[in-house]
């Protein structure tokens, strides 16, 4: 990983660690994981846990996936169920500024740092307005995997 990618990863980590909304709803940083992948690029997972709600949040960040930074965000429950936040958005037709995909950072204006801040702001609003019951452990939503006709 080059210096630019390292700076991006460190910036994302700092922004997540300083996210007031995550702290306000009881999530605390648990660990960071690194995965080296020649095909999709190196990725970092920043995992936050809320013991009281029995939920964890995983922010998987790849600084250079096909030339662009890329995020996957998961919510995990204690029964090893996983909810892909992007799949949740697609199921509920939640978009950014009309019909733009919020998980594609190029849909946010500005430089990398501004895009990350806008994306995390989008997530805070999404979590607060649409997913708080899931994050607080009150409900769980199953979203079947979309096989795109290959099953």
CSV table of C-alpha atoms in Angstrom, one decimal:
chain,number,residue,atom,x,y,z
A,1,UNK,CA,0.0,0.0,0.0
A,2,UNK,CA,1.3,3.4,-1.0
A,3,UNK,CA,1.4,6.5,1.2
A,4,UNK,CA,-1.7,8.1,-0.3
A,5,UNK,CA,-3.7,4.9,0.4
A,6,UNK,CA,-2.3,4.9,4.0
A,7,UNK,CA,-3.4,8.5,4.5
A,8,UNK,CA,-6.9,7.6,3.2
A,9,UNK,CA,-7.2,4.7,5.6
A,10,UNK,CA,-6.0,6.8,8.5
A,11,UNK,CA,-8.5,9.5,7.7
A,12,UNK,CA,-11.4,7.1,7.5
A,13,UNK,CA,-10.4,5.5,10.8
A,14,UNK,CA,-10.2,8.9,12.5
A,15,UNK,CA,-13.5,10.0,11.2
A,16,UNK,CA,-15.2,6.8,12.4
A,17,UNK,CA,-13.5,7.0,15.8
A,18,UNK,CA,-14.8,10.6,16.2
A,19,UNK,CA,-18.3,9.9,14.9
A,20,UNK,CA,-20.5,11.3,17.7
A,21,UNK,CA,-23.7,9.5,16.5
A,22,UNK,CA,-22.0,6.1,16.9
A,23,UNK,CA,-20.9,7.0,20.4
A,24,UNK,CA,-24.3,8.4,21.3
A,25,UNK,CA,-26.1,5.1,20.4
A,26,UNK,CA,-23.6,3.0,22.4
A,27,UNK,CA,-21.1,1.8,19.8
A,28,UNK,CA,-17.5,1.6,20.8
A,29,UNK,CA,-14.5,0.8,18.6
A,30,UNK,CA,-13.5,-2.9,19.1
A,31,UNK,CA,-10.8,-3.7,16.5
A,32,UNK,CA,-9.3,-3.1,13.1
A,33,UNK,CA,-8.7,-5.9,10.6
A,34,UNK,CA,-6.6,-5.9,7.4
A,35,UNK,CA,-7.2,-8.2,4.4
A,36,UNK,CA,-4.8,-8.3,1.5
A,37,UNK,CA,-6.5,-9.1,-1.8
A,38,UNK,CA,-4.7,-8.9,-5.2
A,39,UNK,CA,-8.0,-9.0,-7.0
A,40,UNK,CA,-10.1,-6.4,-5.2
A,41,UNK,CA,-7.4,-4.5,-3.4
A,42,UNK,CA,-6.3,-4.2,0.2
A,43,UNK,CA,-9.2,-3.6,2.6
A,44,UNK,CA,-9.6,-2.5,6.2
A,45,UNK,CA,-12.4,-3.3,8.5
A,46,UNK,CA,-13.2,-1.0,11.4
A,47,UNK,CA,-15.5,-2.9,13.8
A,48,UNK,CA,-17.6,-1.2,16.5
A,49,UNK,CA,-19.6,-3.0,19.1
A,50,UNK,CA,-22.7,-2.2,21.2
A,51,UNK,CA,-22.8,-4.8,23.9
A,52,UNK,CA,-26.1,-3.7,25.3
A,53,UNK,CA,-27.8,-3.9,21.9
A,54,UNK,CA,-25.9,-7.1,20.9
A,55,UNK,CA,-25.0,-5.6,17.6
A,56,UNK,CA,-21.7,-4.8,15.8
A,57,UNK,CA,-21.1,-2.5,12.9
A,58,UNK,CA,-18.4,-3.3,10.4
A,59,UNK,CA,-17.1,-0.5,8.1
A,60,UNK,CA,-15.1,-2.2,5.4
A,61,UNK,CA,-13.0,0.3,3.4
A,62,UNK,CA,-10.9,-0.4,0.3
A,63,UNK,CA,-8.9,2.7,-0.6
A,64,UNK,CA,-8.4,1.7,-4.2
A,65,UNK,CA,-11.0,-0.6,-5.7
A,66,UNK,CA,-10.8,-0.2,-9.5
A,67,UNK,CA,-9.3,3.2,-9.0
A,68,UNK,CA,-11.9,4.4,-6.5
A,69,UNK,CA,-12.4,4.3,-2.7
A,70,UNK,CA,-15.1,1.8,-1.8
A,71,UNK,CA,-17.1,1.1,1.3
A,72,UNK,CA,-19.2,-1.9,2.5
A,73,UNK,CA,-21.0,-1.5,5.8
A,74,UNK,CA,-22.5,-4.5,7.7
A,75,UNK,CA,-24.5,-4.9,10.8
A,76,UNK,CA,-24.0,-8.1,12.7
A,77,UNK,CA,-26.1,-9.8,15.3
A,78,UNK,CA,-25.1,-12.4,17.9
A,79,UNK,CA,-26.7,-15.2,15.9
A,80,UNK,CA,-24.1,-14.7,13.1
A,81,UNK,CA,-26.7,-12.9,10.9
A,82,UNK,CA,-25.4,-10.1,8.7
A,83,UNK,CA,-27.2,-7.2,7.2
A,84,UNK,CA,-25.5,-5.4,4.3
A,85,UNK,CA,-26.5,-1.8,4.7
A,86,UNK,CA,-26.2,-1.2,0.9
A,87,UNK,CA,-28.7,-4.1,0.3
A,88,UNK,CA,-31.0,-2.5,2.9
A,89,UNK,CA,-30.9,0.8,1.0
A,90,UNK,CA,-31.6,-0.9,-2.3
A,91,UNK,CA,-34.5,-2.9,-0.8
A,92,UNK,CA,-36.1,0.3,0.7
A,93,UNK,CA,-35.2,2.4,-2.3
A,94,UNK,CA,-33.0,4.8,-0.3
A,95,UNK,CA,-30.8,6.8,-2.6
A,96,UNK,CA,-28.6,9.9,-2.3
A,97,UNK,CA,-29.6,13.1,-4.2
A,98,UNK,CA,-32.2,11.6,-6.3
A,99,UNK,CA,-31.2,8.2,-7.7
A,100,UNK,CA,-27.4,8.2,-6.9
A,101,UNK,CA,-25.9,5.2,-5.1
A,102,UNK,CA,-24.6,6.5,-1.8
A,103,UNK,CA,-22.0,3.7,-1.5
A,104,UNK,CA,-20.2,4.9,-4.6
A,105,UNK,CA,-18.1,7.8,-3.2
A,106,UNK,CA,-17.8,9.5,-6.5
A,107,UNK,CA,-21.4,10.5,-6.2
A,108,UNK,CA,-20.4,12.9,-3.4
A,109,UNK,CA,-18.8,16.2,-4.4
A,110,UNK,CA,-15.4,17.5,-3.4
A,111,UNK,CA,-12.1,15.9,-2.6
A,112,UNK,CA,-11.6,12.6,-0.8
A,113,UNK,CA,-12.0,14.0,2.7
A,114,UNK,CA,-15.1,15.9,1.8
A,115,UNK,CA,-16.6,12.7,0.2
A,116,UNK,CA,-15.9,10.7,3.3
A,117,UNK,CA,-17.5,13.3,5.6
A,118,UNK,CA,-20.6,13.4,3.3
A,119,UNK,CA,-20.8,9.6,3.2
A,120,UNK,CA,-20.5,9.2,6.9
A,121,UNK,CA,-23.1,12.0,7.4
A,122,UNK,CA,-25.4,10.1,5.0
A,123,UNK,CA,-24.9,7.0,7.2
A,124,UNK,CA,-25.6,8.9,10.4
A,125,UNK,CA,-28.9,10.1,9.0
A,126,UNK,CA,-29.8,6.7,7.6
A,127,UNK,CA,-29.0,5.0,11.0
A,128,UNK,CA,-30.9,7.7,12.9
A,129,UNK,CA,-33.9,7.9,10.7
A,130,UNK,CA,-34.4,4.4,9.2
A,131,UNK,CA,-32.2,1.8,11.1
A,132,UNK,CA,-32.2,2.8,14.7
A,133,UNK,CA,-34.5,-0.1,15.8
A,134,UNK,CA,-32.1,-2.5,14.1
A,135,UNK,CA,-29.0,-0.9,15.6
A,136,UNK,CA,-30.5,-0.8,19.1
A,137,UNK,CA,-31.3,-4.6,19.0
A,138,UNK,CA,-35.1,-4.2,18.9
A,139,UNK,CA,-35.7,-5.8,15.5
A,140,UNK,CA,-33.8,-7.6,12.8
A,141,UNK,CA,-34.4,-7.5,9.0
A,142,UNK,CA,-33.6,-10.4,6.7
A,143,UNK,CA,-32.7,-9.4,3.2
A,144,UNK,CA,-32.2,-12.3,0.8
A,145,UNK,CA,-29.0,-12.4,-1.2
A,146,UNK,CA,-29.6,-11.1,-4.8
A,147,UNK,CA,-28.1,-13.8,-7.0
A,148,UNK,CA,-28.8,-11.8,-10.2
A,149,UNK,CA,-30.3,-14.8,-11.9
A,150,UNK,CA,-27.3,-17.1,-11.3
A,151,UNK,CA,-28.8,-19.3,-8.6
